[in-house]
Amino acid sequence: MTGQGAAAANRRPNVLFIIADQLRADHLGFAGNATVKTPNLDALAAKSVVFENATVANPTCMPNRASLMTGRWPSAHGTRCNGITLDPQTRTVPGSLGAGGYRTVGVGKLHHQNMWWEFEPHQAEEIRATDPMMLDAMVSDARSHGFTPGWDQWENRDAHDARFIALPADYYGYQHVDLVIGHGDRPGGHYVHWARERGVDPETLGGPGNSSSKYGGWDQVYQTAIPADAHPTSYVSEKAIEHLKDAAGRDQPFFMFVSFPDPHHPFSPPAGYSDLYNPGELPLPLGFEQDHAASPEHVRNMMEHRGEPNMDPTMTWAATEEQYRFAAAAQYGLITMMDEHIGRILDELDRQGLAEDTIVVFTSDHGDLFGDHGLMLKHFVHYRAVTNVPLLVHLPGAAPRRTGALVSSVDLAPTLLELAGSPGYRGIQGRSLVPLLKGDTEHHRDSLLVEEEQPFGLDGLPGPVRMRTVITAEGRLTRYFGTGIAELYDHGEDPGELVNRAGHPGYTGLEERLLRTMLEEMAALADQGTAPTAAA
């Protein structure tokens, strides 16, 4: 092989990594949802490897986004919960690829650093009661790493609202970032200045107070007054397309992380998308009216206050049928809008002649309960709705198919490094998916661990909370360490996880097997720390 053929064979692939925010796996057409319309993602799935059992390392934004980019569990990379800025010296996929000659670009929501939202007053009060030094330590720790002052302020929402702030040329490995901070119809970051240039100020036009059509049952559901062409989703796709045009003119492979802040709540689609779905026609989800008699106390407490959102608008709560239906209709509108813009990005990839040399990944950072078991949003529970995420990988030349192999978000980092011909780095805990992508195997993991930590709790679950979940084909075990709370589900007889069997005498064997597996997984994930340089 000579000439152009040899050059093409030796060319390192581009990587287009598209991610949604708080999107569960089955809220997409290719995943079997018969209601929501996602034709562009469905078409991409039809020529990709679709992972039906993709599971997060942590069902929370900052921890799992850090896991995606490092290939490490939160207990190892240190961003154990929202509010802990990722160590800027940590090894990342874009950093490794950039060092190997890739052009690395981030578009949209990164959330590697704090947006600097305050704790709710009741949360801060509980933290002070359980660990009086924690709040002070969190601030001092963030500012005493020996780095240049301001190193942890690059995603500070208020600072970006005040003026345009370009991110450093090596921001966690990204050489260029077009930033979105937050969610919904009025996030911050570079998006704000882009919108203002178009005559739209998200701060004064966004939010439920400016909506002409809002649902009175929950303030997180409304039609935004922001027009569709000035919406954050439009910003993300416009910037991604600009970078694809630029990439076509470079003799350099690219890694592009395209991160939509939707369909995370608030569920606020613009006109043209807010009425695409009729709330009354949406089916109720799994276990919406289930008996929670055997569920943990904090879940039972939520059900006793059904219809009352948590004081913290990001926390799990129990919804009424009407609340669920209106929220789902609005979220589906956001998903369809996002799908249209993903279609535009993929069309541009093809138009620029880049498609044949580009690996395309689509996933989300975590799921959303969205009515399953009667609950909404996330935190403090590990039902499949929050831990199972969509994942498809389009590898040019690979046969499309579906696999039920158990895989983790952390597995993407070593996969992309291997496909790009980049050496891995010490500390990666994920396992490459390349054998699965190439059809060499159908098996990947026998079990995997899900972590969650919170510095505060809620009624029935005192903080700080440390949860660990182990998942196998046989079942799921969740332990709330520091309490006597546990959940056990037998996937053979109860794949929907509707009846907690923890402590039940008929399931002792299953519980013991899963507990041993959990111990083995936790031991395997212990951070290796500094490598030894001598025998002693």
Coordinates of C-alpha atoms in Angstrom, one line a residue:
M1 CA 0.0 0.0 0.0
T2 CA 1.5 3.4 -1.0
G3 CA 0.5 7.0 -1.4
Q4 CA -2.8 8.2 -0.1
G5 CA -3.9 4.6 0.8
A6 CA -1.0 4.2 3.2
A7 CA -1.5 7.6 4.7
A8 CA -5.2 6.9 5.3
A9 CA -4.4 3.6 6.9
N10 CA -1.9 5.2 9.3
R11 CA -4.0 8.2 10.1
R12 CA -5.1 8.4 13.8
P13 CA -8.9 8.6 14.1
N14 CA -10.7 11.7 15.2
V15 CA -13.0 11.4 18.3
L16 CA -16.3 13.2 18.5
F17 CA -17.6 12.6 22.0
I18 CA -21.3 13.8 22.5
I19 CA -22.8 13.7 25.9
A20 CA -26.2 14.7 27.3
D21 CA -26.8 15.8 30.9
Q22 CA -29.0 13.7 33.2
L23 CA -30.5 11.5 30.4
R24 CA -31.6 7.9 31.3
A25 CA -30.9 5.2 28.8
D26 CA -34.5 4.4 27.8
H27 CA -35.6 8.0 27.0
L28 CA -34.4 7.5 23.4
G29 CA -36.0 5.8 20.4
F30 CA -33.2 3.4 19.7
A31 CA -33.5 2.2 23.4
G32 CA -37.1 1.2 22.8
N33 CA -39.0 4.3 23.8
A34 CA -42.0 4.4 21.5
T35 CA -43.0 8.0 22.4
V36 CA -39.9 10.3 22.2
K37 CA -38.7 11.1 18.7
T38 CA -34.9 10.9 18.2
P39 CA -34.4 10.0 14.5
N40 CA -30.8 11.2 14.3
L41 CA -29.6 9.3 17.3
D42 CA -31.6 6.3 16.1
A43 CA -29.8 6.5 12.8
L44 CA -26.4 6.7 14.5
A45 CA -27.3 3.7 16.7
A46 CA -28.2 1.7 13.7
K47 CA -24.5 1.9 12.5
S48 CA -22.9 1.7 16.0
V49 CA -22.3 -0.7 18.8
V50 CA -25.0 -0.1 21.4
F51 CA -24.3 -1.0 25.0
E52 CA -27.5 -1.8 26.7
N53 CA -26.0 -2.3 30.2
A54 CA -23.8 0.8 30.4
T55 CA -23.5 1.8 34.1
V56 CA -22.1 4.9 35.8
A57 CA -19.3 5.0 38.3
N58 CA -21.4 7.5 40.2
P59 CA -24.9 8.8 39.4
T60 CA -23.9 12.5 39.9
C61 CA -22.6 15.1 37.6
M62 CA -19.2 16.1 38.7
P63 CA -18.0 12.7 39.9
N64 CA -19.0 10.8 36.8
R65 CA -17.8 13.4 34.4
A66 CA -14.4 13.2 36.1
S67 CA -14.6 9.4 35.8
L68 CA -15.4 9.6 32.1
M69 CA -12.3 11.8 31.4
T70 CA -9.9 10.0 33.8
G71 CA -10.9 6.3 33.6
R72 CA -11.0 6.2 37.4
W73 CA -13.7 5.9 40.1
P74 CA -14.5 8.9 42.2
S75 CA -12.9 7.4 45.3
A76 CA -9.6 7.4 43.3
H77 CA -9.7 10.7 41.3
G78 CA -11.1 12.6 44.4
T79 CA -14.2 14.3 43.0
R80 CA -16.4 12.1 45.3
C81 CA -19.5 14.4 45.1
N82 CA -20.6 17.6 43.5
G83 CA -18.7 20.5 45.0
I84 CA -15.2 19.0 44.8
T85 CA -13.1 20.6 42.0
L86 CA -11.2 18.0 40.0
D87 CA -7.4 18.1 40.7
P88 CA -6.0 20.1 37.8
Q89 CA -2.9 17.8 37.7
T90 CA -4.9 14.7 37.1
R91 CA -4.3 12.7 33.9
T92 CA -7.2 12.9 31.5
V93 CA -8.2 11.6 28.0
P94 CA -7.9 15.0 26.3
G95 CA -4.6 15.7 28.1
S96 CA -3.1 12.5 26.9
L97 CA -4.4 12.9 23.4
G98 CA -3.3 16.5 23.3
A99 CA 0.2 15.5 24.3
G100 CA 0.2 13.0 21.4
G101 CA -0.6 15.6 18.8
Y102 CA -4.4 15.8 18.9
R103 CA -6.3 19.1 18.8
T104 CA -8.5 18.9 21.9
V105 CA -11.7 21.0 22.2
G106 CA -14.5 21.2 24.8
V107 CA -17.9 22.6 23.8
G108 CA -20.7 23.0 26.4
K109 CA -20.9 21.9 29.9
L110 CA -17.7 20.5 31.4
H111 CA -18.3 20.8 35.2
H112 CA -14.8 19.9 36.3
Q113 CA -14.8 22.8 38.7
N114 CA -17.5 24.2 41.0
M115 CA -20.1 26.6 39.7
W116 CA -20.0 27.9 43.3
W117 CA -23.6 27.3 44.2
E118 CA -24.2 27.4 48.0
F119 CA -25.5 24.6 50.0
E120 CA -29.2 24.9 51.0
P121 CA -29.4 26.3 54.6
H122 CA -30.7 23.0 56.0
Q123 CA -27.9 21.1 54.4
A124 CA -25.2 23.5 55.7
E125 CA -26.8 23.2 59.2
E126 CA -26.6 19.4 59.0
I127 CA -23.0 19.5 57.8
R128 CA -22.1 21.7 60.7
A129 CA -23.8 19.4 63.2
T130 CA -22.2 16.2 61.9
D131 CA -18.7 17.6 60.9
P132 CA -18.3 21.2 62.1
M133 CA -15.0 21.7 60.3
M134 CA -16.1 20.4 56.9
L135 CA -17.4 23.6 55.4
D136 CA -14.3 25.6 56.4
A137 CA -12.1 22.8 55.2
M138 CA -13.8 22.6 51.8
V139 CA -13.0 26.2 51.1
S140 CA -9.5 26.1 52.5
D141 CA -8.7 22.8 50.7
A142 CA -9.8 24.3 47.4
R143 CA -7.5 27.3 47.7
S144 CA -4.4 25.8 49.4
H145 CA -3.1 23.3 46.8
G146 CA -0.1 25.5 46.0
F147 CA -1.5 26.6 42.6
T148 CA -1.9 30.1 41.2
P149 CA -4.7 32.0 43.0
G150 CA -7.9 31.6 41.1
W151 CA -7.1 28.1 39.8
D152 CA -10.4 26.8 41.0
Q153 CA -12.6 29.6 39.7
W154 CA -12.7 29.0 36.0
E155 CA -16.3 27.7 36.1
N156 CA -17.6 30.3 38.6
R157 CA -21.0 31.2 37.3
D158 CA -21.1 34.8 38.6
A159 CA -17.7 35.7 37.3
H160 CA -18.6 34.6 33.8
D161 CA -21.9 36.5 33.9
A162 CA -19.9 39.7 34.6
R163 CA -17.4 39.4 31.8
F164 CA -16.1 37.0 29.1
I165 CA -13.4 34.8 30.6
A166 CA -11.4 32.7 28.2
L167 CA -10.3 29.4 29.8
P168 CA -6.6 28.5 29.9
A169 CA -5.0 26.8 26.9
D170 CA -4.6 23.6 28.8
Y171 CA -7.8 23.3 30.9
Y172 CA -7.8 19.6 32.0
G173 CA -6.2 18.8 28.7
Y174 CA -8.5 21.0 26.5
Q175 CA -6.7 23.4 24.3
H176 CA -9.9 25.4 23.7
V177 CA -13.2 25.5 25.5
D178 CA -16.6 27.1 24.6
L179 CA -18.2 26.9 28.1
V180 CA -21.7 26.4 29.4
I181 CA -22.2 26.6 33.2
G182 CA -25.3 25.1 34.6
H183 CA -28.6 23.8 33.0
G184 CA -31.9 24.8 31.7
D185 CA -32.7 28.0 29.7
R186 CA -30.3 30.4 31.5
P187 CA -27.0 28.8 32.2
G188 CA -23.8 30.8 32.4
G189 CA -20.4 30.7 30.8
H190 CA -19.5 31.8 27.3
Y191 CA -23.0 31.0 26.2
V192 CA -24.3 34.1 28.0
H193 CA -22.2 36.4 25.9
W194 CA -23.0 34.6 22.7
A195 CA -26.8 35.0 23.5
R196 CA -26.3 38.7 24.3
E197 CA -24.7 39.2 21.0
R198 CA -27.9 38.0 19.5
G199 CA -30.0 40.4 21.5
V200 CA -31.1 37.9 24.1
D201 CA -30.1 38.2 27.7
P202 CA -30.8 34.8 29.4
E203 CA -30.6 36.4 32.8
T204 CA -33.6 38.7 32.2
L205 CA -35.5 36.6 29.7
G206 CA -35.1 33.1 31.1
G207 CA -36.6 31.4 34.0
P208 CA -40.2 30.5 35.0
G209 CA -41.0 34.1 35.8
N210 CA -40.8 35.2 32.2
S211 CA -42.7 32.2 30.8
S212 CA -46.0 32.6 29.1
S213 CA -46.7 28.9 29.6
K214 CA -45.7 27.2 32.8
Y215 CA -47.0 24.2 34.7
G216 CA -48.2 25.2 38.2
G217 CA -47.5 21.9 39.8
W218 CA -43.7 22.2 39.7
D219 CA -41.6 25.3 39.1
Q220 CA -39.1 23.2 37.1
V221 CA -41.5 22.8 34.2
Y222 CA -42.2 25.7 31.8
Q223 CA -41.8 26.9 28.3
T224 CA -38.9 29.3 28.2
A225 CA -39.1 32.7 26.6
I226 CA -35.6 32.2 25.2
P227 CA -36.1 31.6 21.4
A228 CA -34.9 28.3 20.0
D229 CA -32.1 29.9 18.0
A230 CA -30.6 31.5 21.1
H231 CA -31.1 28.4 23.3
P232 CA -28.0 26.7 25.0
T233 CA -28.6 23.7 22.8
S234 CA -28.2 25.9 19.7
Y235 CA -25.1 27.4 21.1
V236 CA -23.5 24.0 21.6
S237 CA -24.2 22.8 18.1
E238 CA -23.2 26.1 16.5
K239 CA -19.8 26.0 18.2
A240 CA -19.3 22.3 17.5
I241 CA -20.0 22.9 13.8
E242 CA -17.5 25.8 13.7
H243 CA -14.8 23.5 15.1
L244 CA -15.6 20.8 12.6
K245 CA -15.1 23.3 9.8
D246 CA -11.8 24.3 11.3
A247 CA -10.7 20.7 11.8
A248 CA -11.3 20.0 8.1
G249 CA -8.6 22.5 7.3
R250 CA -6.0 21.0 9.6
D251 CA -3.7 18.1 9.1
Q252 CA -4.2 17.1 12.7
P253 CA -6.6 14.6 14.4
F254 CA -9.1 16.1 16.9
F255 CA -10.8 15.1 20.1
M256 CA -14.0 17.1 20.6
F257 CA -16.1 16.8 23.7
V258 CA -19.6 18.2 22.8
S259 CA -21.7 18.4 26.0
F260 CA -25.3 19.5 25.9
P261 CA -26.6 20.8 29.3
D262 CA -30.0 19.3 28.5
P263 CA -32.3 17.5 29.3
H264 CA -31.3 18.2 32.9
H265 CA -34.0 20.1 34.8
P266 CA -35.4 22.7 34.8
F267 CA -37.4 21.2 31.9
S268 CA -37.9 24.4 29.9
P269 CA -38.1 23.8 26.2
P270 CA -38.6 26.8 23.9
A271 CA -41.6 27.4 21.7
G272 CA -41.8 24.8 19.0
Y273 CA -40.7 22.1 21.4
S274 CA -42.7 22.7 24.5
D275 CA -45.9 21.2 23.0
L276 CA -44.6 18.4 20.9
Y277 CA -45.8 15.8 23.4
N278 CA -49.2 15.5 25.1
P279 CA -48.8 14.8 28.9
G280 CA -52.1 12.9 29.0
E281 CA -50.8 10.4 26.4
L282 CA -47.6 9.4 28.2
P283 CA -47.6 6.0 29.9
L284 CA -46.7 5.7 33.6
P285 CA -43.2 4.3 34.2
L286 CA -42.0 1.2 36.1
G287 CA -43.3 0.8 39.6
F288 CA -44.9 4.2 39.7
E289 CA -47.5 3.0 42.2
Q290 CA -45.4 0.2 43.8
D291 CA -45.6 -0.8 47.4
H292 CA -42.5 0.7 49.2
A293 CA -43.1 -1.2 52.5
A294 CA -39.7 -2.9 52.3
S295 CA -37.9 0.2 50.9
P296 CA -35.4 2.2 52.9
E297 CA -36.9 4.7 55.4
H298 CA -35.9 7.8 53.3
V299 CA -37.7 6.5 50.3
R300 CA -40.8 5.7 52.3
N301 CA -40.7 9.2 53.7
M302 CA -40.6 10.7 50.2
M303 CA -43.6 8.6 49.3
E304 CA -45.5 9.9 52.3
H305 CA -45.0 13.4 51.0
R306 CA -45.8 12.7 47.4
G307 CA -46.2 15.8 45.3
E308 CA -43.9 17.9 47.5
P309 CA -40.6 18.7 45.8
N310 CA -37.5 18.7 48.0
M311 CA -36.4 22.1 49.2
D312 CA -33.2 21.5 47.2
P313 CA -34.5 21.5 43.6
T314 CA -31.8 19.0 42.5
M315 CA -32.8 16.3 45.1
T316 CA -34.9 13.2 44.7
W317 CA -38.6 13.4 45.6
A318 CA -41.9 11.6 44.9
A319 CA -44.1 13.0 42.1
T320 CA -47.8 12.7 41.5
E321 CA -49.0 11.3 38.2
E322 CA -49.8 14.8 36.9
Q323 CA -46.4 16.1 37.9
Y324 CA -44.6 13.2 36.2
R325 CA -46.6 13.6 33.0
F326 CA -46.0 17.3 32.5
A327 CA -42.3 17.0 33.4
A328 CA -41.9 14.1 31.0
A329 CA -43.6 15.9 28.1
A330 CA -41.3 18.9 28.6
Q331 CA -38.2 16.7 28.9
Y332 CA -39.1 14.8 25.7
G333 CA -39.3 18.2 23.9
L334 CA -35.8 19.0 25.1
I335 CA -34.6 15.6 23.9
T336 CA -36.1 16.0 20.5
M337 CA -34.5 19.4 20.2
M338 CA -31.1 18.0 21.2
D339 CA -31.5 15.2 18.7
E340 CA -32.1 17.7 15.9
H341 CA -28.9 19.5 16.8
I342 CA -26.9 16.3 17.1
G343 CA -28.2 15.6 13.5
R344 CA -26.8 18.9 12.4
I345 CA -23.4 18.2 13.9
L346 CA -23.3 14.7 12.3
D347 CA -24.3 16.2 9.0
E348 CA -21.4 18.7 9.2
L349 CA -19.0 15.9 10.1
D350 CA -20.0 14.2 6.8
R351 CA -20.1 17.4 4.8
Q352 CA -16.5 18.2 5.8
G353 CA -15.3 14.7 4.8
L354 CA -14.4 13.7 8.3
A355 CA -17.0 11.0 9.0
E356 CA -14.9 8.0 7.7
D357 CA -12.0 8.9 10.0
T358 CA -14.1 9.8 13.2
I359 CA -15.1 7.7 16.1
V360 CA -18.4 9.0 17.5
V361 CA -19.5 8.3 21.1
F362 CA -22.8 9.2 22.6
T363 CA -23.7 8.9 26.3
S364 CA -24.8 10.8 29.3
D365 CA -23.3 11.6 32.6
H366 CA -26.0 9.8 34.6
G367 CA -29.7 9.0 34.5
D368 CA -32.9 10.4 36.1
L369 CA -35.5 8.5 38.1
F370 CA -38.2 10.2 36.1
G371 CA -41.1 8.4 37.6
D372 CA -39.6 5.0 38.1
H373 CA -40.7 3.8 41.6
G374 CA -42.7 7.0 41.9
L375 CA -39.6 9.1 42.2
M376 CA -38.0 12.0 40.3
L377 CA -34.4 13.3 39.7
K378 CA -31.5 11.7 41.5
H379 CA -29.4 11.2 44.7
F380 CA -29.7 8.7 47.5
V381 CA -31.0 5.8 45.5
H382 CA -29.4 3.6 42.9
Y383 CA -32.3 2.3 40.9
R384 CA -31.4 1.4 37.3
A385 CA -33.0 4.6 36.0
V386 CA -30.2 6.7 37.5
T387 CA -27.3 4.3 37.0
N388 CA -28.0 3.0 33.5
V389 CA -27.0 5.4 30.8
P390 CA -27.2 5.4 27.0
L391 CA -23.9 4.4 25.3
L392 CA -23.2 3.9 21.7
V393 CA -19.9 3.9 19.9
H394 CA -19.6 4.3 16.1
L395 CA -16.3 2.9 15.0
P396 CA -15.8 3.3 11.3
G397 CA -15.5 -0.2 9.7
A398 CA -16.9 -2.0 12.7
A399 CA -20.1 -4.0 12.3
P400 CA -23.2 -2.4 14.1
R401 CA -24.7 -4.5 16.9
R402 CA -26.1 -4.5 20.4
T403 CA -24.5 -6.0 23.4
G404 CA -25.8 -6.7 26.9
A405 CA -22.3 -6.8 28.4
L406 CA -21.9 -5.0 31.7
V407 CA -19.7 -2.0 31.1
S408 CA -18.9 1.2 33.1
S409 CA -18.4 4.9 32.3
V410 CA -14.8 4.5 33.3
D411 CA -14.2 2.0 30.5
L412 CA -14.5 4.8 27.8
A413 CA -11.1 6.4 28.7
P414 CA -8.9 3.4 28.1
T415 CA -11.0 2.5 25.0
L416 CA -10.5 5.9 23.3
L417 CA -6.8 6.0 24.2
E418 CA -6.3 2.6 22.7
L419 CA -8.2 3.4 19.5
A420 CA -6.2 6.7 19.2
G421 CA -2.9 4.8 19.6
S422 CA -2.2 6.7 22.8
P423 CA -0.4 5.0 25.7
G424 CA -2.5 4.7 28.8
Y425 CA -1.3 6.1 32.1
R426 CA -0.9 4.7 35.6
G427 CA -4.0 4.7 37.7
I428 CA -6.6 3.9 34.9
Q429 CA -9.2 1.6 36.4
G430 CA -11.4 1.1 33.4
R431 CA -11.1 -1.7 31.0
S432 CA -11.0 -1.1 27.3
L433 CA -14.1 -1.9 25.3
V434 CA -12.1 -2.5 22.1
P435 CA -12.7 -6.3 22.1
L436 CA -16.4 -5.7 22.4
L437 CA -16.4 -3.1 19.7
K438 CA -14.6 -5.4 17.3
G439 CA -16.9 -8.4 18.1
D440 CA -14.1 -10.5 19.6
T441 CA -16.0 -11.2 22.8
E442 CA -19.5 -10.8 24.4
H443 CA -18.3 -10.6 28.0
H444 CA -16.7 -7.7 29.7
R445 CA -17.3 -7.7 33.5
D446 CA -18.9 -10.1 36.0
S447 CA -19.7 -7.2 38.3
L448 CA -19.1 -3.5 38.9
L449 CA -19.3 -1.0 41.6
V450 CA -21.3 2.3 41.8
E451 CA -20.2 4.9 44.3
E452 CA -22.1 7.9 45.8
E453 CA -21.2 10.2 48.7
Q454 CA -22.9 13.3 50.0
P455 CA -21.9 15.5 52.9
F456 CA -25.5 15.8 54.0
G457 CA -28.5 13.5 54.2
L458 CA -32.3 13.8 54.2
D459 CA -35.2 12.7 56.3
G460 CA -34.6 9.0 57.2
L461 CA -31.0 9.0 56.0
P462 CA -28.6 11.0 58.2
G463 CA -25.5 12.6 56.6
P464 CA -22.8 12.3 55.7
V465 CA -23.9 9.6 53.3
R466 CA -21.6 6.9 51.8
M467 CA -23.3 4.5 49.4
R468 CA -21.8 1.6 47.6
T469 CA -23.7 -0.6 45.1
V470 CA -22.5 -3.8 43.4
I471 CA -24.3 -5.0 40.3
T472 CA -24.1 -8.4 38.7
A473 CA -26.4 -10.4 36.4
E474 CA -27.7 -12.1 39.5
G475 CA -28.7 -9.0 41.4
R476 CA -28.0 -5.6 43.0
L477 CA -26.8 -4.9 46.6
T478 CA -26.6 -1.4 48.0
R479 CA -25.1 -0.6 51.4
Y480 CA -25.5 2.8 53.1
F481 CA -22.3 2.6 55.2
G482 CA -22.6 4.0 58.8
T483 CA -26.2 2.9 59.0
G484 CA -28.0 -0.4 59.0
I485 CA -29.7 0.4 55.7
A486 CA -29.3 -2.0 52.8
E487 CA -31.1 -2.9 49.6
L488 CA -31.1 -6.3 47.8
Y489 CA -32.8 -7.1 44.6
D490 CA -32.9 -10.5 42.9
H491 CA -32.6 -9.8 39.1
G492 CA -33.8 -13.3 38.3
E493 CA -37.2 -12.9 39.8
D494 CA -37.4 -9.1 40.1
P495 CA -35.5 -7.4 37.2
G496 CA -37.4 -4.1 37.9
E497 CA -36.1 -4.0 41.5
L498 CA -39.6 -3.6 43.0
V499 CA -39.1 -5.5 46.2
N500 CA -36.2 -5.0 48.6
R501 CA -35.1 -8.4 49.9
A502 CA -32.2 -7.2 52.2
G503 CA -32.3 -9.2 55.5
H504 CA -34.9 -11.6 54.1
P505 CA -34.1 -15.1 55.2
G506 CA -34.9 -16.6 51.8
Y507 CA -32.3 -14.4 50.1
T508 CA -29.4 -14.8 52.6
G509 CA -27.2 -16.7 50.0
L510 CA -27.7 -14.0 47.4
E511 CA -26.9 -11.2 49.9
E512 CA -23.8 -13.0 51.1
R513 CA -22.5 -13.5 47.5
L514 CA -23.1 -9.9 46.5
L515 CA -21.5 -8.7 49.8
R516 CA -18.4 -10.7 49.0
T517 CA -18.4 -9.3 45.5
M518 CA -18.8 -5.8 46.8
L519 CA -15.8 -6.2 49.1
E520 CA -13.7 -7.5 46.2
E521 CA -14.7 -4.6 43.9
M522 CA -14.0 -2.0 46.6
A523 CA -10.5 -3.6 47.3
A524 CA -9.7 -3.6 43.6
L525 CA -10.6 0.1 43.3
A526 CA -8.3 1.2 46.1
D527 CA -6.1 4.0 44.8
Q528 CA -2.6 2.8 44.0
G529 CA -1.1 6.1 45.0
T530 CA 2.6 6.8 44.5
A531 CA 4.5 4.0 42.7
P532 CA 7.4 2.5 44.7
T533 CA 10.9 3.4 43.4
A534 CA 12.9 0.8 45.4
A535 CA 12.5 -2.3 47.6
A536 CA 12.8 -0.2 50.7

